[in-house]
mmCIF file of C-alpha atoms in Angstrom:
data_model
loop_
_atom_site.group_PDB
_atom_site.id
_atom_site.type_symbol
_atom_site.label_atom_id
_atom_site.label_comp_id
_atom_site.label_asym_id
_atom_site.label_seq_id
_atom_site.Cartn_x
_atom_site.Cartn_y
_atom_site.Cartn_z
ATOM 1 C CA UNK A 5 21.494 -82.243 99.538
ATOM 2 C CA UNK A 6 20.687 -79.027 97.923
ATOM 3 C CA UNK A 7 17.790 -77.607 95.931
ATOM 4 C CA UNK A 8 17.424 -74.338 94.436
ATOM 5 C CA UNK A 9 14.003 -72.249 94.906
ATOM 6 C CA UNK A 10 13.278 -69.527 92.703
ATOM 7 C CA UNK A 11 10.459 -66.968 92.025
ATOM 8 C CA UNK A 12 8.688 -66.696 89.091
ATOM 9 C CA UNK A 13 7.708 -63.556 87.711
ATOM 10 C CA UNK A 14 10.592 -60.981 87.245
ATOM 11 C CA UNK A 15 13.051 -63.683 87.219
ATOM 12 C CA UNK A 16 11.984 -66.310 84.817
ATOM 13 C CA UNK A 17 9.148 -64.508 83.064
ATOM 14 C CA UNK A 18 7.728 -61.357 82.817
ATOM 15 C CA UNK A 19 5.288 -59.864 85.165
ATOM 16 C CA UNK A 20 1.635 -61.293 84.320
ATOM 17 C CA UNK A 21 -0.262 -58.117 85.929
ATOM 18 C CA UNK A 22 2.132 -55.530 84.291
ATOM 19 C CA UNK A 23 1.532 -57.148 80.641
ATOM 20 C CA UNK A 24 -2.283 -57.283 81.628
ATOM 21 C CA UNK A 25 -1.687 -53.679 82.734
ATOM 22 C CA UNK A 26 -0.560 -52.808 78.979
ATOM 23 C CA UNK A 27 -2.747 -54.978 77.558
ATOM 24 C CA UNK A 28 -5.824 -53.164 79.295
ATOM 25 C CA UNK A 29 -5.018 -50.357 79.423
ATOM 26 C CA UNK A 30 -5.304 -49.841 83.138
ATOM 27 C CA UNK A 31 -1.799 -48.572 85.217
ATOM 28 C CA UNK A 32 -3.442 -49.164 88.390
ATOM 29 C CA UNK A 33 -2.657 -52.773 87.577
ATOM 30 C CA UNK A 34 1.394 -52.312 87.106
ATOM 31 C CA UNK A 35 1.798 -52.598 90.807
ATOM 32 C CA UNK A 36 3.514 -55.515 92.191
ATOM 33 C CA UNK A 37 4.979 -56.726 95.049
ATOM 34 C CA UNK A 38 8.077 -55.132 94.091
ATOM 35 C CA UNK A 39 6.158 -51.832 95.265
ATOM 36 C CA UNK A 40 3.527 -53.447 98.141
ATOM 37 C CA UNK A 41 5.101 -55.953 100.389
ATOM 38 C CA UNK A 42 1.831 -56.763 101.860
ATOM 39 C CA UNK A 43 0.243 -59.368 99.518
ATOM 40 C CA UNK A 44 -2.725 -59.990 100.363
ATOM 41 C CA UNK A 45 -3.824 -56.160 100.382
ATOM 42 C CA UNK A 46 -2.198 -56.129 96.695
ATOM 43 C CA UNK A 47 -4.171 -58.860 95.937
ATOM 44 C CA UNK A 48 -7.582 -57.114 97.156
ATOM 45 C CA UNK A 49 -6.177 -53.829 95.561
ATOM 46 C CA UNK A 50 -5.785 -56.207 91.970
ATOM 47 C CA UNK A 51 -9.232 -57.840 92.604
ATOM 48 C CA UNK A 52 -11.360 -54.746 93.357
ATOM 49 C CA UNK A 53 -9.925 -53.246 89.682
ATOM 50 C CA UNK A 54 -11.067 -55.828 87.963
ATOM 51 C CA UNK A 55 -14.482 -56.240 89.040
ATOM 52 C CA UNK A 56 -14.735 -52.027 88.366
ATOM 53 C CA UNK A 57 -13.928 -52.696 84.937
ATOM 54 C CA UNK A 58 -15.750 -55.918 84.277
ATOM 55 C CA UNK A 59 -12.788 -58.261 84.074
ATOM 56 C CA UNK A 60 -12.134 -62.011 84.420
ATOM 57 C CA UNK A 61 -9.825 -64.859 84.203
ATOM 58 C CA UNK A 62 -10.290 -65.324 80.698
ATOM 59 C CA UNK A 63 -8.974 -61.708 80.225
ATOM 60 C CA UNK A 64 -5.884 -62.179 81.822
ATOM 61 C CA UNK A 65 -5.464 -65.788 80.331
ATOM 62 C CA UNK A 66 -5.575 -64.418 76.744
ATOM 63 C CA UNK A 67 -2.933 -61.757 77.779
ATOM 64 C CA UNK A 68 -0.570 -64.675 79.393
ATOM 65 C CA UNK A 69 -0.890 -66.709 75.937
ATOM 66 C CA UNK A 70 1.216 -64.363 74.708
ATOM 67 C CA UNK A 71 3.704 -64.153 77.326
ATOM 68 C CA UNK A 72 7.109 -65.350 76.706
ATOM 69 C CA UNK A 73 9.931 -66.548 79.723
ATOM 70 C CA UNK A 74 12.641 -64.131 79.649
ATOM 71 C CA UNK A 75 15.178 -64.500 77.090
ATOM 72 C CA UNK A 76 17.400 -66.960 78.256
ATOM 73 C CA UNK A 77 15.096 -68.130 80.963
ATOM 74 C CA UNK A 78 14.380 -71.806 80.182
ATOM 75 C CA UNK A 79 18.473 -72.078 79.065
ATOM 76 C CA UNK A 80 19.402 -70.929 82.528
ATOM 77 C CA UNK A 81 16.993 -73.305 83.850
ATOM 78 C CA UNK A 82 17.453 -76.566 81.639
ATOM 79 C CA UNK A 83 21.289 -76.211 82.704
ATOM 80 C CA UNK A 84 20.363 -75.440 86.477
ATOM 81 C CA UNK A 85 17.867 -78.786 86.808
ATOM 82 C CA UNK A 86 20.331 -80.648 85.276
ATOM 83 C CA UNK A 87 23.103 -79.510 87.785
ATOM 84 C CA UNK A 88 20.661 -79.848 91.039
ATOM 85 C CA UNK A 89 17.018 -79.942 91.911
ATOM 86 C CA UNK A 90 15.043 -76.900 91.632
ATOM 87 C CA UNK A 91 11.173 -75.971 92.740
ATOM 88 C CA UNK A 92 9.579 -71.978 91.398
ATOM 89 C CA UNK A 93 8.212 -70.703 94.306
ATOM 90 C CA UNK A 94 5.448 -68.160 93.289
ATOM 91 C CA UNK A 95 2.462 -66.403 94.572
ATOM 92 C CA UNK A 96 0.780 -66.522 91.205
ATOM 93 C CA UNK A 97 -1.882 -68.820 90.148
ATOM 94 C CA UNK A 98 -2.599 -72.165 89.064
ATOM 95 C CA UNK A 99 -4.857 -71.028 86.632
ATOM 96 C CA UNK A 100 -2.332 -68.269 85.269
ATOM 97 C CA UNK A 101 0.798 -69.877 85.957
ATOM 98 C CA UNK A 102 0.306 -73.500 83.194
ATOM 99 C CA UNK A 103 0.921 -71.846 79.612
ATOM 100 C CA UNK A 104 4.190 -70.253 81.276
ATOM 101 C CA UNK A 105 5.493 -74.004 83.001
ATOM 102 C CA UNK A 106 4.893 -75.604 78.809
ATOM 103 C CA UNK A 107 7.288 -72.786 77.780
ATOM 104 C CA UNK A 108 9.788 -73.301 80.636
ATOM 105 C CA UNK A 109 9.689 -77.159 80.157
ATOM 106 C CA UNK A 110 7.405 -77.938 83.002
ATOM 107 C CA UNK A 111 9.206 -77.426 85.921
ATOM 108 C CA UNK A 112 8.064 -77.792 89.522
ATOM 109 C CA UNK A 113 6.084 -75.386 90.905
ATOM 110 C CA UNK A 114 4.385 -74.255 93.948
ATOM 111 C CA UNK A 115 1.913 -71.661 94.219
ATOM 112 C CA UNK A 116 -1.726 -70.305 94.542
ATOM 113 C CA UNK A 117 -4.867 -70.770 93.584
ATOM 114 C CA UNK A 118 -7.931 -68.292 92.515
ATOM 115 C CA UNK A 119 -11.821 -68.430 93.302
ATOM 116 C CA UNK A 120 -13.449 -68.077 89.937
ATOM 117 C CA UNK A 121 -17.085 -67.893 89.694
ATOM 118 C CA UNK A 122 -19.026 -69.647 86.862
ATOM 119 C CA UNK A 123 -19.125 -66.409 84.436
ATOM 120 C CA UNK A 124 -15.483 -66.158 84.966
ATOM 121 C CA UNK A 125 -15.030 -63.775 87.461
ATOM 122 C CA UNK A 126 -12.179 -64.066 89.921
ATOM 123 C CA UNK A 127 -13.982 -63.908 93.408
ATOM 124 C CA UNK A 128 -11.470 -64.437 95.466
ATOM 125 C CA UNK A 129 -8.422 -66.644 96.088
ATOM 126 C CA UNK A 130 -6.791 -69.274 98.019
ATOM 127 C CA UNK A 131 -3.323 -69.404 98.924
ATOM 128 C CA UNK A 132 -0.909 -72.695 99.871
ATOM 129 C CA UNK A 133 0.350 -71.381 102.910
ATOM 130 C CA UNK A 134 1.158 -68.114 105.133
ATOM 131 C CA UNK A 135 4.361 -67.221 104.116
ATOM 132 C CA UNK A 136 4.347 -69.566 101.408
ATOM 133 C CA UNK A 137 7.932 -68.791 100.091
ATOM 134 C CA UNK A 138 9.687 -68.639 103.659
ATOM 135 C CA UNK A 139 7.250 -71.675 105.175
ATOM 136 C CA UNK A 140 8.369 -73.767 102.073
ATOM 137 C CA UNK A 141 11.850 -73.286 102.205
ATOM 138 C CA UNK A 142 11.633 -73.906 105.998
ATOM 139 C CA UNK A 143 10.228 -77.062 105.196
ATOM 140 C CA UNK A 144 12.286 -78.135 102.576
ATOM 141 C CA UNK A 145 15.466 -77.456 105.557
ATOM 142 C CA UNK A 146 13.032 -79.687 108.243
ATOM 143 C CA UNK A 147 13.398 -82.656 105.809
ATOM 144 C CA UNK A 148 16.898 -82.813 105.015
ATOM 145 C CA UNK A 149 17.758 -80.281 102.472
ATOM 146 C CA UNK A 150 20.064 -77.298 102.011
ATOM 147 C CA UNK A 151 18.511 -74.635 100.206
ATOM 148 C CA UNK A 152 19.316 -71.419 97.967
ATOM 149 C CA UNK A 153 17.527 -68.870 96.778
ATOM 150 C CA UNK A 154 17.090 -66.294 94.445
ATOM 151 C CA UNK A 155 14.181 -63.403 93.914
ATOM 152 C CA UNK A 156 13.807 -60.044 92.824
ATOM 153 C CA UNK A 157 10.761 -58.529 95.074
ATOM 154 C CA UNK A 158 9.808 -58.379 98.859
ATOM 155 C CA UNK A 159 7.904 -61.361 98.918
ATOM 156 C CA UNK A 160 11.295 -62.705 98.121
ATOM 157 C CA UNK A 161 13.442 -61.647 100.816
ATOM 158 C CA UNK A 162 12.178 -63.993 103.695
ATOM 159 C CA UNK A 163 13.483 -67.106 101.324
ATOM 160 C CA UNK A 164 16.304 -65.547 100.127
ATOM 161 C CA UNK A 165 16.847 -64.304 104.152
ATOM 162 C CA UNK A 166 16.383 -68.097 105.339
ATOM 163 C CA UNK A 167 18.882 -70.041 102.717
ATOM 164 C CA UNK A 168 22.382 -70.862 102.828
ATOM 165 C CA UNK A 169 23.319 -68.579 99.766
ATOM 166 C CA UNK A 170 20.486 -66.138 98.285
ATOM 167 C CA UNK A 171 20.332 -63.632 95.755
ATOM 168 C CA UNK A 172 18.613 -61.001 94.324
ATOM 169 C CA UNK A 173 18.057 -61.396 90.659
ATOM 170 C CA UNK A 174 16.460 -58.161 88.090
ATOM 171 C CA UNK A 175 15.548 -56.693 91.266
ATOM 172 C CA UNK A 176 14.695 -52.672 91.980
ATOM 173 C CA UNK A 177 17.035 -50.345 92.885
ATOM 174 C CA UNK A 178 15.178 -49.535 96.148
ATOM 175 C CA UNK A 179 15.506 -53.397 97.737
ATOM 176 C CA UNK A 180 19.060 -53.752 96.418
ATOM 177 C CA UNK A 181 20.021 -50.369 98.606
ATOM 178 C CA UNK A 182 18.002 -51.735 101.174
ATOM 179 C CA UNK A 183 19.787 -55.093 101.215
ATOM 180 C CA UNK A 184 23.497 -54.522 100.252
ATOM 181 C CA UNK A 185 24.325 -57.923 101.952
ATOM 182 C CA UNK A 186 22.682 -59.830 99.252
ATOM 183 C CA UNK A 187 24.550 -60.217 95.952
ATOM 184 C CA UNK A 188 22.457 -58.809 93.245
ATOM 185 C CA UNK A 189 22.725 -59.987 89.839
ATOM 186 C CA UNK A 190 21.325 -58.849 86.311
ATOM 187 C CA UNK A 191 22.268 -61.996 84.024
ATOM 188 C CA UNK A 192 21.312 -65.418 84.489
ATOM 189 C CA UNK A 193 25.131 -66.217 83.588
ATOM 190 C CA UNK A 194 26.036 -64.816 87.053
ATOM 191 C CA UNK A 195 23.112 -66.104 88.830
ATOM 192 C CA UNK A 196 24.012 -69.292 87.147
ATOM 193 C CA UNK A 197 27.515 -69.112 88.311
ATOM 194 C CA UNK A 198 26.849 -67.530 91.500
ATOM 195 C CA UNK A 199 24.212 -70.707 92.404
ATOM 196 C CA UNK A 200 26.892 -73.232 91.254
ATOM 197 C CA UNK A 201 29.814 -71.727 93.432
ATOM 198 C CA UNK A 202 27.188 -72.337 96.415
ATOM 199 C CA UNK A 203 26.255 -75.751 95.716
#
């Protein structure tokens, strides 16, 4: 029994705080966790910016309405659900993460959740798990199944690390040097191909 877990943003769509980044017109936002592996400091770093500049979850939700899966995205991922099962692992947010799942077809997905205060305001937020990506793929192993995965940042590596067959997918040059082990793809032809040769 296999199932495929994948991340989210970078691989399927774009990434939510860079587009809010351009859309505000604050760079301090572009970082991700392609460029701070520690998440939860990333998270405080995000958090802190917007409460500087006045900024909620309604903010950011009007930037994700325009968001769009990468092209190809939901083809790659109709024809990989029908082939095998498949969960999006993510560290982004329920509350940012919906609008994107319509678009992809509403696949599975497990992630996070924020705090948001009455006037809107993200106060904090909650996540599934410690590890969440590595924990769940653990899990998913404990109860039976075989699992492959494919990421492009460093919150990615512990899943990909942990799988029978993993790969890096649209990720920097930086982790691909650091990781020449793991196949690294740029088209979701060869991740689609690459995934189906492991199955």
């Amino acid at each position: 029994m296999n199932i495929v877990c994948l991340d989210m943003e970078g691989v399927l769509v774009p990434e939510i705080w860079i587009a809010f980044a351009e859309a505000s017109g604050i760079p301090e936002l572009k970082r991700t966790t392609r460029d701070e592996p520690d998440y939860h400091k990333l998270m405080d770093f995000r958090l802190n910016i917007l409460r500087e500049h006045g900024l909620g979850l309604k903010e950011i939700q009007a930037t994700i309405a325009g968001i769009d899966p990468l092209p190809g995205a939901k083809a790659f991922l109709d024809e990989l659900r029908a082939t095998t099962q498949v969960i999006i692992l993510s560290d982004t947010f329920e509350q940012f993460a919906q609008p994107l799942m319509k678009k992809l077809g509403w696949p599975t997905l497990f992630c996070n959740t924020l705090e948001v205060a009455s006037d809107g305001a993200i106060t904090g937020f909650r996540m599934r798990c410690e590890q969440s990506k590595l924990t769940t793929v653990k899990a998913l192993q404990s109860i039976g199944f075989e699992t492959i995965a494919a990421g492009d940042s460093f919150n990615d590596l512990a899943m990909i690390q942990a799988s029978k067959a993993g790969f890096l997918f649209k990720s920097t040059e930086q982790i691909k040097a650091d990781h020449p082990e793991l196949p690294a793809f740029e088209t979701f032809d060869d991740l689609l191909g690459a995934i189906k040769a492991a199955l």
